[in-house]
Amino acid sequence: AQLELAIVRWVGWFNTDRLHEKLGDLPPAEFEALGDALRSPSGLAARDPEPQPVSVT
């Protein structure tokens, strides 16, 4: 039971609190939340207009 609790705590720390250099020194959970916000309709992706086809004559 103690080992299981220690593992659960470590996984929680690993996924939510530790800083990750390759993620811009953000914790993985914060990096994921930032990505979700950018992919949402009100996020950064929505600011770029849909590319329009170009007609070539």
JSON list of N, CA and C in Angstrom, two decimals, residues 2-52:
[
{"chain": "A", "resi": 2, "resn": "GLN", "atom": "N", "xyz": [1.97, 1.24, 0.77]},
{"chain": "A", "resi": 2, "resn": "GLN", "atom": "CA", "xyz": [2.85, 2.41, 0.81]},
{"chain": "A", "resi": 2, "resn": "GLN", "atom": "C", "xyz": [3.55, 2.61, -0.53]},
{"chain": "A", "resi": 3, "resn": "LEU", "atom": "N", "xyz": [3.96, 1.52, -1.15]},
{"chain": "A", "resi": 3, "resn": "LEU", "atom": "CA", "xyz": [4.61, 1.62, -2.45]},
{"chain": "A", "resi": 3, "resn": "LEU", "atom": "C", "xyz": [3.64, 2.17, -3.49]},
{"chain": "A", "resi": 4, "resn": "GLU", "atom": "N", "xyz": [2.41, 1.69, -3.48]},
{"chain": "A", "resi": 4, "resn": "GLU", "atom": "CA", "xyz": [1.41, 2.17, -4.42]},
{"chain": "A", "resi": 4, "resn": "GLU", "atom": "C", "xyz": [1.17, 3.67, -4.24]},
{"chain": "A", "resi": 5, "resn": "LEU", "atom": "N", "xyz": [1.08, 4.13, -3.02]},
{"chain": "A", "resi": 5, "resn": "LEU", "atom": "CA", "xyz": [0.88, 5.55, -2.74]},
{"chain": "A", "resi": 5, "resn": "LEU", "atom": "C", "xyz": [2.09, 6.36, -3.21]},
{"chain": "A", "resi": 6, "resn": "ALA", "atom": "N", "xyz": [3.28, 5.85, -2.98]},
{"chain": "A", "resi": 6, "resn": "ALA", "atom": "CA", "xyz": [4.49, 6.54, -3.42]},
{"chain": "A", "resi": 6, "resn": "ALA", "atom": "C", "xyz": [4.53, 6.66, -4.94]},
{"chain": "A", "resi": 7, "resn": "ILE", "atom": "N", "xyz": [4.12, 5.61, -5.63]},
{"chain": "A", "resi": 7, "resn": "ILE", "atom": "CA", "xyz": [4.10, 5.64, -7.10]},
{"chain": "A", "resi": 7, "resn": "ILE", "atom": "C", "xyz": [3.07, 6.65, -7.60]},
{"chain": "A", "resi": 8, "resn": "VAL", "atom": "N", "xyz": [1.90, 6.66, -7.00]},
{"chain": "A", "resi": 8, "resn": "VAL", "atom": "CA", "xyz": [0.85, 7.60, -7.41]},
{"chain": "A", "resi": 8, "resn": "VAL", "atom": "C", "xyz": [1.33, 9.04, -7.20]},
{"chain": "A", "resi": 9, "resn": "ARG", "atom": "N", "xyz": [1.99, 9.30, -6.09]},
{"chain": "A", "resi": 9, "resn": "ARG", "atom": "CA", "xyz": [2.51, 10.65, -5.82]},
{"chain": "A", "resi": 9, "resn": "ARG", "atom": "C", "xyz": [3.59, 11.02, -6.84]},
{"chain": "A", "resi": 10, "resn": "TRP", "atom": "N", "xyz": [4.48, 10.07, -7.15]},
{"chain": "A", "resi": 10, "resn": "TRP", "atom": "CA", "xyz": [5.54, 10.35, -8.11]},
{"chain": "A", "resi": 10, "resn": "TRP", "atom": "C", "xyz": [4.96, 10.63, -9.49]},
{"chain": "A", "resi": 11, "resn": "VAL", "atom": "N", "xyz": [4.00, 9.85, -9.93]},
{"chain": "A", "resi": 11, "resn": "VAL", "atom": "CA", "xyz": [3.37, 10.08, -11.23]},
{"chain": "A", "resi": 11, "resn": "VAL", "atom": "C", "xyz": [2.69, 11.44, -11.25]},
{"chain": "A", "resi": 12, "resn": "GLY", "atom": "N", "xyz": [2.03, 11.80, -10.16]},
{"chain": "A", "resi": 12, "resn": "GLY", "atom": "CA", "xyz": [1.41, 13.12, -10.07]},
{"chain": "A", "resi": 12, "resn": "GLY", "atom": "C", "xyz": [2.43, 14.24, -10.20]},
{"chain": "A", "resi": 13, "resn": "TRP", "atom": "N", "xyz": [3.54, 14.09, -9.51]},
{"chain": "A", "resi": 13, "resn": "TRP", "atom": "CA", "xyz": [4.62, 15.09, -9.60]},
{"chain": "A", "resi": 13, "resn": "TRP", "atom": "C", "xyz": [5.18, 15.12, -11.01]},
{"chain": "A", "resi": 14, "resn": "PHE", "atom": "N", "xyz": [5.44, 13.95, -11.59]},
{"chain": "A", "resi": 14, "resn": "PHE", "atom": "CA", "xyz": [6.06, 13.84, -12.91]},
{"chain": "A", "resi": 14, "resn": "PHE", "atom": "C", "xyz": [5.20, 14.51, -13.97]},
{"chain": "A", "resi": 15, "resn": "ASN", "atom": "N", "xyz": [3.88, 14.36, -13.88]},
{"chain": "A", "resi": 15, "resn": "ASN", "atom": "CA", "xyz": [2.98, 14.88, -14.90]},
{"chain": "A", "resi": 15, "resn": "ASN", "atom": "C", "xyz": [2.50, 16.30, -14.66]},
{"chain": "A", "resi": 16, "resn": "THR", "atom": "N", "xyz": [2.60, 16.80, -13.43]},
{"chain": "A", "resi": 16, "resn": "THR", "atom": "CA", "xyz": [2.02, 18.12, -13.17]},
{"chain": "A", "resi": 16, "resn": "THR", "atom": "C", "xyz": [3.00, 19.15, -12.64]},
{"chain": "A", "resi": 17, "resn": "ASP", "atom": "N", "xyz": [4.05, 18.76, -11.97]},
{"chain": "A", "resi": 17, "resn": "ASP", "atom": "CA", "xyz": [4.90, 19.74, -11.29]},
{"chain": "A", "resi": 17, "resn": "ASP", "atom": "C", "xyz": [6.30, 19.90, -11.87]},
{"chain": "A", "resi": 18, "resn": "ARG", "atom": "N", "xyz": [6.91, 18.83, -12.33]},
{"chain": "A", "resi": 18, "resn": "ARG", "atom": "CA", "xyz": [8.31, 18.93, -12.75]},
{"chain": "A", "resi": 18, "resn": "ARG", "atom": "C", "xyz": [8.42, 19.78, -14.01]},
{"chain": "A", "resi": 19, "resn": "LEU", "atom": "N", "xyz": [9.51, 20.51, -14.12]},
{"chain": "A", "resi": 19, "resn": "LEU", "atom": "CA", "xyz": [9.77, 21.32, -15.30]},
{"chain": "A", "resi": 19, "resn": "LEU", "atom": "C", "xyz": [10.49, 20.46, -16.33]},
{"chain": "A", "resi": 20, "resn": "HIS", "atom": "N", "xyz": [10.13, 20.64, -17.58]},
{"chain": "A", "resi": 20, "resn": "HIS", "atom": "CA", "xyz": [10.71, 19.84, -18.65]},
{"chain": "A", "resi": 20, "resn": "HIS", "atom": "C", "xyz": [11.39, 20.78, -19.64]},
{"chain": "A", "resi": 21, "resn": "GLU", "atom": "N", "xyz": [12.68, 20.64, -19.79]},
{"chain": "A", "resi": 21, "resn": "GLU", "atom": "CA", "xyz": [13.46, 21.55, -20.63]},
{"chain": "A", "resi": 21, "resn": "GLU", "atom": "C", "xyz": [12.94, 21.60, -22.07]},
{"chain": "A", "resi": 22, "resn": "LYS", "atom": "N", "xyz": [12.62, 20.46, -22.65]},
{"chain": "A", "resi": 22, "resn": "LYS", "atom": "CA", "xyz": [12.16, 20.43, -24.04]},
{"chain": "A", "resi": 22, "resn": "LYS", "atom": "C", "xyz": [10.76, 21.00, -24.22]},
{"chain": "A", "resi": 23, "resn": "LEU", "atom": "N", "xyz": [10.06, 21.26, -23.13]},
{"chain": "A", "resi": 23, "resn": "LEU", "atom": "CA", "xyz": [8.73, 21.87, -23.21]},
{"chain": "A", "resi": 23, "resn": "LEU", "atom": "C", "xyz": [8.79, 23.34, -22.81]},
{"chain": "A", "resi": 24, "resn": "GLY", "atom": "N", "xyz": [9.97, 23.95, -22.92]},
{"chain": "A", "resi": 24, "resn": "GLY", "atom": "CA", "xyz": [10.12, 25.34, -22.55]},
{"chain": "A", "resi": 24, "resn": "GLY", "atom": "C", "xyz": [10.11, 25.56, -21.06]},
{"chain": "A", "resi": 25, "resn": "ASP", "atom": "N", "xyz": [10.62, 24.59, -20.32]},
{"chain": "A", "resi": 25, "resn": "ASP", "atom": "CA", "xyz": [10.66, 24.64, -18.85]},
{"chain": "A", "resi": 25, "resn": "ASP", "atom": "C", "xyz": [9.27, 24.78, -18.24]},
{"chain": "A", "resi": 26, "resn": "LEU", "atom": "N", "xyz": [8.30, 24.14, -18.87]},
{"chain": "A", "resi": 26, "resn": "LEU", "atom": "CA", "xyz": [6.94, 24.07, -18.34]},
{"chain": "A", "resi": 26, "resn": "LEU", "atom": "C", "xyz": [6.68, 22.67, -17.85]},
{"chain": "A", "resi": 27, "resn": "PRO", "atom": "N", "xyz": [5.83, 22.52, -16.85]},
{"chain": "A", "resi": 27, "resn": "PRO", "atom": "CA", "xyz": [5.40, 21.17, -16.47]},
{"chain": "A", "resi": 27, "resn": "PRO", "atom": "C", "xyz": [4.57, 20.56, -17.60]},
{"chain": "A", "resi": 28, "resn": "PRO", "atom": "N", "xyz": [4.62, 19.25, -17.79]},
{"chain": "A", "resi": 28, "resn": "PRO", "atom": "CA", "xyz": [3.87, 18.63, -18.88]},
{"chain": "A", "resi": 28, "resn": "PRO", "atom": "C", "xyz": [2.37, 18.98, -18.88]},
{"chain": "A", "resi": 29, "resn": "ALA", "atom": "N", "xyz": [1.74, 19.01, -17.73]},
{"chain": "A", "resi": 29, "resn": "ALA", "atom": "CA", "xyz": [0.30, 19.31, -17.69]},
{"chain": "A", "resi": 29, "resn": "ALA", "atom": "C", "xyz": [0.03, 20.73, -18.17]},
{"chain": "A", "resi": 30, "resn": "GLU", "atom": "N", "xyz": [0.88, 21.67, -17.78]},
{"chain": "A", "resi": 30, "resn": "GLU", "atom": "CA", "xyz": [0.70, 23.06, -18.21]},
{"chain": "A", "resi": 30, "resn": "GLU", "atom": "C", "xyz": [0.94, 23.20, -19.72]},
{"chain": "A", "resi": 31, "resn": "PHE", "atom": "N", "xyz": [1.96, 22.50, -20.23]},
{"chain": "A", "resi": 31, "resn": "PHE", "atom": "CA", "xyz": [2.24, 22.51, -21.66]},
{"chain": "A", "resi": 31, "resn": "PHE", "atom": "C", "xyz": [1.06, 21.95, -22.45]},
{"chain": "A", "resi": 32, "resn": "GLU", "atom": "N", "xyz": [0.48, 20.86, -21.97]},
{"chain": "A", "resi": 32, "resn": "GLU", "atom": "CA", "xyz": [-0.67, 20.25, -22.63]},
{"chain": "A", "resi": 32, "resn": "GLU", "atom": "C", "xyz": [-1.87, 21.20, -22.60]},
{"chain": "A", "resi": 33, "resn": "ALA", "atom": "N", "xyz": [-2.10, 21.86, -21.47]},
{"chain": "A", "resi": 33, "resn": "ALA", "atom": "CA", "xyz": [-3.21, 22.80, -21.38]},
{"chain": "A", "resi": 33, "resn": "ALA", "atom": "C", "xyz": [-3.01, 23.97, -22.33]},
{"chain": "A", "resi": 34, "resn": "LEU", "atom": "N", "xyz": [-1.79, 24.43, -22.47]},
{"chain": "A", "resi": 34, "resn": "LEU", "atom": "CA", "xyz": [-1.49, 25.51, -23.41]},
{"chain": "A", "resi": 34, "resn": "LEU", "atom": "C", "xyz": [-1.78, 25.06, -24.83]},
{"chain": "A", "resi": 35, "resn": "GLY", "atom": "N", "xyz": [-1.38, 23.85, -25.16]},
{"chain": "A", "resi": 35, "resn": "GLY", "atom": "CA", "xyz": [-1.67, 23.31, -26.49]},
{"chain": "A", "resi": 35, "resn": "GLY", "atom": "C", "xyz": [-3.15, 23.19, -26.75]},
{"chain": "A", "resi": 36, "resn": "ASP", "atom": "N", "xyz": [-3.90, 22.75, -25.75]},
{"chain": "A", "resi": 36, "resn": "ASP", "atom": "CA", "xyz": [-5.36, 22.65, -25.89]},
{"chain": "A", "resi": 36, "resn": "ASP", "atom": "C", "xyz": [-5.96, 24.02, -26.15]},
{"chain": "A", "resi": 37, "resn": "ALA", "atom": "N", "xyz": [-5.47, 25.05, -25.45]},
{"chain": "A", "resi": 37, "resn": "ALA", "atom": "CA", "xyz": [-5.99, 26.40, -25.63]},
{"chain": "A", "resi": 37, "resn": "ALA", "atom": "C", "xyz": [-5.70, 26.91, -27.04]},
{"chain": "A", "resi": 38, "resn": "LEU", "atom": "N", "xyz": [-4.54, 26.58, -27.56]},
{"chain": "A", "resi": 38, "resn": "LEU", "atom": "CA", "xyz": [-4.18, 27.04, -28.91]},
{"chain": "A", "resi": 38, "resn": "LEU", "atom": "C", "xyz": [-4.98, 26.32, -29.98]},
{"chain": "A", "resi": 39, "resn": "ARG", "atom": "N", "xyz": [-5.41, 25.09, -29.69]},
{"chain": "A", "resi": 39, "resn": "ARG", "atom": "CA", "xyz": [-6.19, 24.33, -30.68]},
{"chain": "A", "resi": 39, "resn": "ARG", "atom": "C", "xyz": [-7.68, 24.61, -30.59]},
{"chain": "A", "resi": 40, "resn": "SER", "atom": "N", "xyz": [-8.12, 25.32, -29.57]},
{"chain": "A", "resi": 40, "resn": "SER", "atom": "CA", "xyz": [-9.55, 25.58, -29.41]},
{"chain": "A", "resi": 40, "resn": "SER", "atom": "C", "xyz": [-10.00, 26.61, -30.43]},
{"chain": "A", "resi": 41, "resn": "PRO", "atom": "N", "xyz": [-11.30, 26.67, -30.73]},
{"chain": "A", "resi": 41, "resn": "PRO", "atom": "CA", "xyz": [-11.80, 27.64, -31.71]},
{"chain": "A", "resi": 41, "resn": "PRO", "atom": "C", "xyz": [-11.47, 29.08, -31.35]},
{"chain": "A", "resi": 42, "resn": "SER", "atom": "N", "xyz": [-11.34, 29.40, -30.08]},
{"chain": "A", "resi": 42, "resn": "SER", "atom": "CA", "xyz": [-11.02, 30.76, -29.69]},
{"chain": "A", "resi": 42, "resn": "SER", "atom": "C", "xyz": [-9.52, 30.97, -29.54]},
{"chain": "A", "resi": 43, "resn": "GLY", "atom": "N", "xyz": [-8.74, 29.94, -29.82]},
{"chain": "A", "resi": 43, "resn": "GLY", "atom": "CA", "xyz": [-7.29, 30.02, -29.65]},
{"chain": "A", "resi": 43, "resn": "GLY", "atom": "C", "xyz": [-6.60, 30.62, -30.85]},
{"chain": "A", "resi": 44, "resn": "LEU", "atom": "N", "xyz": [-5.28, 30.48, -30.86]},
{"chain": "A", "resi": 44, "resn": "LEU", "atom": "CA", "xyz": [-4.45, 31.07, -31.89]},
{"chain": "A", "resi": 44, "resn": "LEU", "atom": "C", "xyz": [-4.79, 30.55, -33.28]},
{"chain": "A", "resi": 45, "resn": "ALA", "atom": "N", "xyz": [-5.12, 29.28, -33.40]},
{"chain": "A", "resi": 45, "resn": "ALA", "atom": "CA", "xyz": [-5.41, 28.71, -34.71]},
{"chain": "A", "resi": 45, "resn": "ALA", "atom": "C", "xyz": [-6.60, 29.40, -35.36]},
{"chain": "A", "resi": 46, "resn": "ALA", "atom": "N", "xyz": [-7.54, 29.88, -34.58]},
{"chain": "A", "resi": 46, "resn": "ALA", "atom": "CA", "xyz": [-8.72, 30.54, -35.14]},
{"chain": "A", "resi": 46, "resn": "ALA", "atom": "C", "xyz": [-8.40, 31.92, -35.68]},
{"chain": "A", "resi": 47, "resn": "ARG", "atom": "N", "xyz": [-7.27, 32.48, -35.32]},
{"chain": "A", "resi": 47, "resn": "ARG", "atom": "CA", "xyz": [-6.92, 33.82, -35.78]},
{"chain": "A", "resi": 47, "resn": "ARG", "atom": "C", "xyz": [-6.45, 33.83, -37.22]},
{"chain": "A", "resi": 48, "resn": "ASP", "atom": "N", "xyz": [-5.92, 32.72, -37.70]},
{"chain": "A", "resi": 48, "resn": "ASP", "atom": "CA", "xyz": [-5.44, 32.65, -39.07]},
{"chain": "A", "resi": 48, "resn": "ASP", "atom": "C", "xyz": [-6.61, 32.34, -39.98]},
{"chain": "A", "resi": 49, "resn": "PRO", "atom": "N", "xyz": [-6.82, 33.15, -41.01]},
{"chain": "A", "resi": 49, "resn": "PRO", "atom": "CA", "xyz": [-7.93, 32.87, -41.91]},
{"chain": "A", "resi": 49, "resn": "PRO", "atom": "C", "xyz": [-7.69, 31.57, -42.68]},
{"chain": "A", "resi": 50, "resn": "GLU", "atom": "N", "xyz": [-8.77, 30.96, -43.09]},
{"chain": "A", "resi": 50, "resn": "GLU", "atom": "CA", "xyz": [-8.69, 29.73, -43.89]},
{"chain": "A", "resi": 50, "resn": "GLU", "atom": "C", "xyz": [-8.04, 30.08, -45.22]},
{"chain": "A", "resi": 51, "resn": "PRO", "atom": "N", "xyz": [-7.04, 29.32, -45.67]},
{"chain": "A", "resi": 51, "resn": "PRO", "atom": "CA", "xyz": [-6.42, 29.62, -46.96]},
{"chain": "A", "resi": 51, "resn": "PRO", "atom": "C", "xyz": [-7.45, 29.51, -48.09]},
{"chain": "A", "resi": 52, "resn": "GLN", "atom": "N", "xyz": [-7.37, 30.43, -49.01]},
{"chain": "A", "resi": 52, "resn": "GLN", "atom": "CA", "xyz": [-8.29, 30.45, -50.14]},
{"chain": "A", "resi": 52, "resn": "GLN", "atom": "C", "xyz": [-7.59, 29.88, -51.36]}
]
